[in-house]
Structures are given as C-alpha cells and as structure tokens.
Coordinates of C-alpha atoms in Angstrom, one line a residue:
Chain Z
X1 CA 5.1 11.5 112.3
X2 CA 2.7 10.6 109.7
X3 CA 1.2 13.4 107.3
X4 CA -2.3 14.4 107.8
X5 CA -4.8 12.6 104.9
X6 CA -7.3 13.7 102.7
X7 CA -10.4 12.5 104.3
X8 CA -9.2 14.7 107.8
X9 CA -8.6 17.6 105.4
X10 CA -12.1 17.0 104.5
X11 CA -13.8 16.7 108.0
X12 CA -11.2 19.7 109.2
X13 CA -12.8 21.6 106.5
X14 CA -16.4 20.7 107.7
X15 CA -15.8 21.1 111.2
X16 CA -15.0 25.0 110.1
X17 CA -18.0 25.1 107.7
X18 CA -20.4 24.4 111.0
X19 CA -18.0 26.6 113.7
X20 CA -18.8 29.5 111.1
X21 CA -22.7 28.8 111.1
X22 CA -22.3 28.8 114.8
X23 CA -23.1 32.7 115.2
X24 CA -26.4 33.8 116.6
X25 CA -27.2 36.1 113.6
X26 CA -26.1 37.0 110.3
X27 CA -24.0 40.1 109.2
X28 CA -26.5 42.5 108.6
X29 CA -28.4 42.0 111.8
X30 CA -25.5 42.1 113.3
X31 CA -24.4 45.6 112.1
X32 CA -28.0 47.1 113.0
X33 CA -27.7 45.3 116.8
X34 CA -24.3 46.3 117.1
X35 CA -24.7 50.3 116.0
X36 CA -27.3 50.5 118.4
X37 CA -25.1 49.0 121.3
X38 CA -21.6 49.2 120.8
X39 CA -21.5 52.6 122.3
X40 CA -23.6 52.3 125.5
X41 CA -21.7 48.8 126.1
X42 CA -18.6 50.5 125.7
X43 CA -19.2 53.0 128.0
X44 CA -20.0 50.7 131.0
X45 CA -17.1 48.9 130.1
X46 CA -14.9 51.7 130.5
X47 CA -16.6 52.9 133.7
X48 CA -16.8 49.4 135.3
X49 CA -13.2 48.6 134.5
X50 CA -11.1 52.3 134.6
X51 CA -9.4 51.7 131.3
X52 CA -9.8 52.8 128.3
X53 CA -8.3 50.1 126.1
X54 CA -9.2 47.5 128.0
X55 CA -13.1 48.6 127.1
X56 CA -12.0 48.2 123.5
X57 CA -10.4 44.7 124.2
X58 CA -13.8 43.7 126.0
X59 CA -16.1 45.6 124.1
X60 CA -14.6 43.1 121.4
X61 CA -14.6 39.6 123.4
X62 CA -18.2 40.8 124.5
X63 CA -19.8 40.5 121.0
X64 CA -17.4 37.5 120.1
X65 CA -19.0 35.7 122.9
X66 CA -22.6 37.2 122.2
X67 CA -22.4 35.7 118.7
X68 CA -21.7 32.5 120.1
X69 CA -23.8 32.1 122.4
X70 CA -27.2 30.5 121.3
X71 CA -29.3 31.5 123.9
X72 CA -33.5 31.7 123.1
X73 CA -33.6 35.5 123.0
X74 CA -36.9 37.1 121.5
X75 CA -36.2 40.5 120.8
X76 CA -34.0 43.6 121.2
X77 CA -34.2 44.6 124.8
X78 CA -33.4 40.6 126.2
X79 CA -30.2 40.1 123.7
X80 CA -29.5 43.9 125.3
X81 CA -30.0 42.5 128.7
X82 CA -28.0 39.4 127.7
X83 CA -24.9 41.1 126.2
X84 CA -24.5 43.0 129.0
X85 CA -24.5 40.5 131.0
X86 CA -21.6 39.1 129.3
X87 CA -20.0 42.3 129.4
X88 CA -20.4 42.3 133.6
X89 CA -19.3 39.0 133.3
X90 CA -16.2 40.0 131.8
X91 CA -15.5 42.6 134.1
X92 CA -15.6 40.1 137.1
X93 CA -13.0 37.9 135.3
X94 CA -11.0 40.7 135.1
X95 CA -11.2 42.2 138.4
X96 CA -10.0 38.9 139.9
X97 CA -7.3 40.2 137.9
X98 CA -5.0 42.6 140.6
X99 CA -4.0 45.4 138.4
X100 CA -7.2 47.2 137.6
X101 CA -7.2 51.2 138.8
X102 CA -11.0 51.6 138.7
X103 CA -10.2 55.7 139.5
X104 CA -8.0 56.3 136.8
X105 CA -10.4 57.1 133.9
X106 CA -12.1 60.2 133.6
X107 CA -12.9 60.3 130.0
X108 CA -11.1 59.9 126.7
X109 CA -10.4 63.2 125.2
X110 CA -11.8 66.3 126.2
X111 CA -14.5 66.3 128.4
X112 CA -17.8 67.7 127.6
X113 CA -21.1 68.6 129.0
X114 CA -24.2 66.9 129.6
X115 CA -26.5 69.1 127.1
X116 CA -23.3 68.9 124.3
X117 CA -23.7 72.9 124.2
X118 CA -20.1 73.5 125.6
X119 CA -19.9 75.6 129.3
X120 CA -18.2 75.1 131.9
X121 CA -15.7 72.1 130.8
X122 CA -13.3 72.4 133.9
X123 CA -16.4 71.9 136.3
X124 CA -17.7 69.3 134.3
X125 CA -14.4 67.8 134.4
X126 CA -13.6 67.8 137.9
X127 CA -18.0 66.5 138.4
X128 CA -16.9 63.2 136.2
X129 CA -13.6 63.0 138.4
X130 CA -15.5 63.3 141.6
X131 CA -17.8 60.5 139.8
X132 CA -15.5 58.4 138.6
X133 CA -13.9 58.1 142.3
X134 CA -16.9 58.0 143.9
X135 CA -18.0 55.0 142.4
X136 CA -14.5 53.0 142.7
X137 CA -15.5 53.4 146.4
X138 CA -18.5 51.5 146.2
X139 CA -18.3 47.5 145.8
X140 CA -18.3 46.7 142.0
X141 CA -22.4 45.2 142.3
X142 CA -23.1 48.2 143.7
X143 CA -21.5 50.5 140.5
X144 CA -23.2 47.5 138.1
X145 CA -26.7 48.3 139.9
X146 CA -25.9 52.2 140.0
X147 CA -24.9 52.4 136.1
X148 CA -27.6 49.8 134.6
X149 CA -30.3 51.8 136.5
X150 CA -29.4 55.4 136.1
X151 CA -26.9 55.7 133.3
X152 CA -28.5 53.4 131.3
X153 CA -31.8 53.7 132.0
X154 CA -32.8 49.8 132.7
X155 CA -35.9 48.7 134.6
X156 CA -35.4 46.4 137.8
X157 CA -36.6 43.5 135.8
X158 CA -33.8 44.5 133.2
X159 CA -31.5 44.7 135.9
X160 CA -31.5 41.3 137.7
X161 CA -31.7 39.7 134.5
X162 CA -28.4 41.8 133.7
X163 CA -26.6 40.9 137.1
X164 CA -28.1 37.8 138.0
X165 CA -29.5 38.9 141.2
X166 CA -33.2 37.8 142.4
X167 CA -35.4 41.2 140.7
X168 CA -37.1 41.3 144.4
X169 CA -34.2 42.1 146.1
X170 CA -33.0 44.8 143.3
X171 CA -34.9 47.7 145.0
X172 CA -33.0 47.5 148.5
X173 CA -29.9 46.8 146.8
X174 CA -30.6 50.0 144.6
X175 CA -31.6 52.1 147.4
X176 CA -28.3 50.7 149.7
X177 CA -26.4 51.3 146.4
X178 CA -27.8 55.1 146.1
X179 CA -27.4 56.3 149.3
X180 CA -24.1 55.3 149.6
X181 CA -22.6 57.1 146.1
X182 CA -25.0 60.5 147.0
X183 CA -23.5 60.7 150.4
X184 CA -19.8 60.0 149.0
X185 CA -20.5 62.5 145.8
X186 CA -21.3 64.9 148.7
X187 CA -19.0 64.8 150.6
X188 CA -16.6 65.7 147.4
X189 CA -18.8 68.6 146.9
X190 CA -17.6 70.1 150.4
Chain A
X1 CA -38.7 54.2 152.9
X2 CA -36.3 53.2 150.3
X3 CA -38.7 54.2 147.6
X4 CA -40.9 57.6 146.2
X5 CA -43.6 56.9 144.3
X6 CA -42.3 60.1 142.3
X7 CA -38.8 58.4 142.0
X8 CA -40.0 57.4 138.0
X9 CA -40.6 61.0 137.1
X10 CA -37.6 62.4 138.9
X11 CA -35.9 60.2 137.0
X12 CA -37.2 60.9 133.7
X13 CA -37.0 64.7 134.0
X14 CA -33.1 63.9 134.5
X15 CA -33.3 61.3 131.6
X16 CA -34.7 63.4 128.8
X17 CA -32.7 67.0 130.3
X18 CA -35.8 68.6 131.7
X19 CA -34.2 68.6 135.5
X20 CA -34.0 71.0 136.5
X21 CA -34.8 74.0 134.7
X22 CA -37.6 72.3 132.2
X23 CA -39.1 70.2 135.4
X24 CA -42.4 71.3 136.7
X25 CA -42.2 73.0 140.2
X26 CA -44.1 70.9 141.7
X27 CA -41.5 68.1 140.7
X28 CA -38.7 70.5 142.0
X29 CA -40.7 71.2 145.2
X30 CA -41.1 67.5 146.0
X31 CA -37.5 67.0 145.4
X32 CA -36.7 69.7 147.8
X33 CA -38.2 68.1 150.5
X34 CA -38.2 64.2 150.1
X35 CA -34.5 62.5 150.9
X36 CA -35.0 59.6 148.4
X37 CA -35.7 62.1 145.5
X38 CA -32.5 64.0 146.6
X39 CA -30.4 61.3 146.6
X40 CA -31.9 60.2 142.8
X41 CA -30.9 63.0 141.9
X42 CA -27.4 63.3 143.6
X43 CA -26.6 60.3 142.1
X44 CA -28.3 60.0 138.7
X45 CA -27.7 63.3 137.2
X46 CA -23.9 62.9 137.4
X47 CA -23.9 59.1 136.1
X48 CA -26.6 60.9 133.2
X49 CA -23.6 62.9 132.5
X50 CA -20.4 60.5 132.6
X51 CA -23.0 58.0 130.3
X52 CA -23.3 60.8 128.1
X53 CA -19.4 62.0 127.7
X54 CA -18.7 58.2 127.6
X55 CA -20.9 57.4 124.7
X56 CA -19.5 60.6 123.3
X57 CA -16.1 59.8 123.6
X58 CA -16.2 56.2 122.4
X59 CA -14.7 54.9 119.3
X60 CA -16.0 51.5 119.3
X61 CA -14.2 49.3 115.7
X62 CA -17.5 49.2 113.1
X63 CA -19.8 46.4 113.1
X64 CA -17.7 45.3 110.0
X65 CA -14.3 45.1 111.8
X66 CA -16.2 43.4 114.7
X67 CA -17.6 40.7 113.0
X68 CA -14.5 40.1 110.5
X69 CA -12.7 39.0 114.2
X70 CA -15.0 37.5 115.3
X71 CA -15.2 35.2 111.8
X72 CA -11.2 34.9 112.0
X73 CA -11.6 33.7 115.6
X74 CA -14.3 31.1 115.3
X75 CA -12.7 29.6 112.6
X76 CA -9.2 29.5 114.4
X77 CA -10.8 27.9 117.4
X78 CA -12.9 25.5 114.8
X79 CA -9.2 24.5 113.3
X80 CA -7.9 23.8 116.7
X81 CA -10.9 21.5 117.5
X82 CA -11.1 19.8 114.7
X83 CA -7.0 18.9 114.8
X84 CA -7.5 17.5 118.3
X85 CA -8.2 13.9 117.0
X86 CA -4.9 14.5 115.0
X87 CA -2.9 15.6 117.6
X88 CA -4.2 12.2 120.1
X89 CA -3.5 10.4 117.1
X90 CA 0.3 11.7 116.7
X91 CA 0.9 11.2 120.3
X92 CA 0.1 7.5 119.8
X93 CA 2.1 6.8 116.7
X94 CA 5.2 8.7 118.7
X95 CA 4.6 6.2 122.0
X96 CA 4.4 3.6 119.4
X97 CA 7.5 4.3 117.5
X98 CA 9.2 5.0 121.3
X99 CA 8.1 1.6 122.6
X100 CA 9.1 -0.4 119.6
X101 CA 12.4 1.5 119.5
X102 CA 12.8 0.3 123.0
X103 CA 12.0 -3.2 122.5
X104 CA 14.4 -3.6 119.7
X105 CA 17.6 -1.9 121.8
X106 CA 19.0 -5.6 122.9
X107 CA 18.7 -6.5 119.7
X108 CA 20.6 -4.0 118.1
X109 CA 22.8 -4.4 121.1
X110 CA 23.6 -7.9 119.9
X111 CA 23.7 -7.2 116.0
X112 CA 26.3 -4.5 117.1
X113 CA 28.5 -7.4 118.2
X114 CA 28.4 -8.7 114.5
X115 CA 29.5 -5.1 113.1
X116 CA 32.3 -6.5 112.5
X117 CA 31.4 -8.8 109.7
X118 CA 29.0 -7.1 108.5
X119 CA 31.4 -4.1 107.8
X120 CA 34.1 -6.4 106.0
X121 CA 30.8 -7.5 104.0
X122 CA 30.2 -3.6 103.1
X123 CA 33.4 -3.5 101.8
X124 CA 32.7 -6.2 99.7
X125 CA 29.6 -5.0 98.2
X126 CA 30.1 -1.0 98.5
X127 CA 28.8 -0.6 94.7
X128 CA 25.8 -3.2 95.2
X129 CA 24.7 -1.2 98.7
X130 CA 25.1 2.2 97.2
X131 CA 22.9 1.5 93.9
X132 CA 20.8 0.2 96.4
X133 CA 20.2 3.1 98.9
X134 CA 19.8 5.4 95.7
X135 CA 17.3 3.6 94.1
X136 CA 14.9 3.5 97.8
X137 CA 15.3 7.2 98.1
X138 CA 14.4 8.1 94.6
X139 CA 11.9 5.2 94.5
X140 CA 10.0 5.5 97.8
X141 CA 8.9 9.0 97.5
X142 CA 7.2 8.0 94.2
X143 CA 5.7 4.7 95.8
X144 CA 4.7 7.1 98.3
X145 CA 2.7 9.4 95.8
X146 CA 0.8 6.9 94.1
X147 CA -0.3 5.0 97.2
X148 CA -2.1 7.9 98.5
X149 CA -3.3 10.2 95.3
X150 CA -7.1 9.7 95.0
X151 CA -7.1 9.1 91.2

C-alpha cells in the first residue's frame, strides 16, 4: 500500500476547511437561536418519543442536521418551523425502530405544576400520566398535530409547514386529533 | 362544526394561565355550553401543563457543547469524504499488485525448478549477497526520503 502524499494532505485539509464553513450560521447566532429553542424542542422530543435520553441524543442530531442544512430561511419563526421539522423527522426514523415505549415517560424528576407555585404534585402527577398515556393512544401525526398546536402554541400555517401536511387540511385533522385525546383524557378521569 | 370562532381566545386564556379563574365569564359561559370549546380545553390545558413541566425539567447540553459536536462531527465526516478518492485508489494498487502477483506464479513456478543452482550459487557468494541486502535496506529508505521531500 502506498503512503498518502503531500498534495492529498493538502486537498484533505481543504476539503475540511469548506465541511466547517458548511454551517448555516456562526457561533454566536447559534447560541442566541439555540437558548431560545433547545428547551421547547427538547420537550417534544421527549413527549413524541417516551424517553428521556433518547431526547438528549436527538435533541443533539436535530441541531447537527439544522446547521447543515442550507435551506433559504428568513427569520426566527421558519428556521423554528424547520428545526422541528427535523426533529419530527427524527422521531419517524426512530419509531420505525420497534423498541420505543411511548407511555413510559412521565417527567424527569419531580413533577411540578402548571403555575410553578407548588400544590397538589401527586394530582398533577397522575394528570401528566393520564397525558402521557393518552396520547401514546393516538396515531403519532395525531400527537405531532396535538403538541405543535396546543403545547407549543403554533399557527396552522406553522403546523403544516412543520409536518408536511397540506395547511387546508390541518383544521379537520386538528379537530379528529382533539376529539379523540378529550374523549380518551376523559374517560381516565372516570 | 369542527371549529368555534371563540376557539382563539379559549385558547389564549389557557396559554397565558388566565383559564379558568382569570378568564372572563362570558368566556367560561361559552365554554360551558359549546362541545368544541370543551374539548380545547380537555385537551389543551393538560398538554399546557406536560409542555410546561417538560421545558422545566429539561437539561438540554449549552449552545457551547452543542456546537463543539457538531464541529467535531462535520469535520469527521469532511475527513471521511475527502479520503474516499484514497481509499478507490488503494483498492486499485491492491488488485494491481494481486493481478501481477498472479501473472508471475508460472514463472516463479519454473524459476523454482532452478532453485537448485541458484542455491549452490548463494553459497558461493554468501558475503557478496549479504553486503548486498544490507546496503538496499539502509539505502532505500533514504532514496525514499529524498524522492519525495518538497525541498
């Protein structure tokens, strides 16, 4: 086997120069876009999937693959819309996957209230169980659709951009997705 | 109906905590009595709440950590593109070397028919072979060197 030469040395050490300019952004911006995200991302994550760790382990393949993507995103909300969209994507590749237990995970830690002021933690507990298990019943669009729009807040638009569904036909989907999760959530209530 | 044209500001209420003690009544009452406002609210105050304990709960690596991997990885997958060429190029020299060594087993084959003399000839010039083989592995290194060091 012949050694490797100079001149490849060279070129090996160019190709690494340009995979390194290949990130969307630079550091800083970066930092600011990930603070801001990191945590919401996270938690759909670790809702979509069941687990945990494996939100940490995506959570960290999602921005790898956000920063090298080049896609023509003009502000905030669409590179939002876009990384969480790699997230889902990332979900799906995994659930193909057979060893996912989507009711395992009802929180990391303690559990605590919705207004942060303490209260009743078993009830609040067992609520985010009952959650947690109601949506592993539904079909995993229907939990994407249910979270984007009422955990996290995102417009229909925002939505189908997110999921890749047709906008038009988020509204039915949304209302199928709804009425299916209250009636489950209660039906755990009784 | 699949939709409320309240649904925005049931929603909201639950959003920024007013539901359902801050809401107005009249939101409240609406809710009471229309089925698409009761399920929004079935459903979006406990996913409010899971978001919220989530987002609590989460400790994500910092920015820092995140893009340091990220850096490491690109440049490991950079490496492994750029050696590609190399590695084709390795292959071919080993097929090369293969084929040629094929080629050249009937000779051998034959020249292993003359060991004979030849090994009554090493015997004759043991000294004269020895100096020999020294001075290619002390030389060829060397030769080596110069043919490829840029200055």
């Amino acid at each position: 086997m012949r050694d490797v030469t100079v001149t490849e040395l060279e070129q090996l050490a160019a190709g690494i120069a340009e995979a390194e300019a290949t990130f969307q952004m630079d550091e800083e911006a970066f930092g600011c876009f990930y603070e801001r995200t990191a945590r919401p991302v996270w938690a759909y994550l670790a809702r979509m999937t069941g687990d945990p760790r494996l939100a940490d382990d995506l959570l960290q393949e999602a921005y790898y693959r956000f920063l090298r993507a080049r896609p023509a995103l003009d502000d905030e909300a669409h590179r939002r819309n876009y990384l969480f969209r790699i997230a889902t994507n990332l979900v799906h590749d995994i659930r193909r996957r057979p060893q996912v237990d989507e009711t395992a995970m009802p929180v990391r830690g303690p559990a605590e209230t919705i207004d942060g002021q303490g209260g009743d933690m078993a009830a609040e507990t067992v609520r985010r169980i009952d959650t947690a298990r109601g949506l592993a019943q539904l079909k995993p669009r229907e939990r994407e659709l249910l979270w984007l729009a009422y955990a996290q807040g995102s417009s229909h638009h925002e939505i189908a951009e997110t999921l890749g569904v047709k906008a038009s036909s988020v509204k039915m989907l949304l209302f199928r997705a709804r009425r299916r999760l209250a009636a489950v959530l209660r039906a755990a209530e009784r | 109906m699949i939709e409320c044209l309240r649904e925005t500001d049931v929603f909201e209420a639950i959003a920024f905590g007013r539901w359902p003690a801050a809401a107005d009544a009249d939101l409240r009452a609406h809710v009471a009595r229309c089925p698409v406002c009761l399920d929004l609210v079935a459903v979006a105050v406990p996913l409010q709440c899971d978001r919220q304990a989530l987002v609590r709960a989460a400790q994500p690596p910092t920015a820092a950590v995140v893009w340091w991997r990220a850096a490491i990885r690109a440049r490991a997958e950079a490496t492994r593109t750029a050696m590609q060429p190399i590695a084709v190029w390795r292959r071919v020299v080993a097929v090369c070397i293969a084929g040629a060594a094929a080629a050249l087993v009937p000779d051998v084959w034959q020249w292993g028919r003359g060991i004979d003399a030849l090994a009554s000839f090493g015997v004759q010039h043991a000294a004269f072979i020895l100096v020999a083989l020294v001075a290619g592995l002390v030389l060829a290194p060397l030769a080596v060197y110069f043919a490829l060091a840029d200055d």
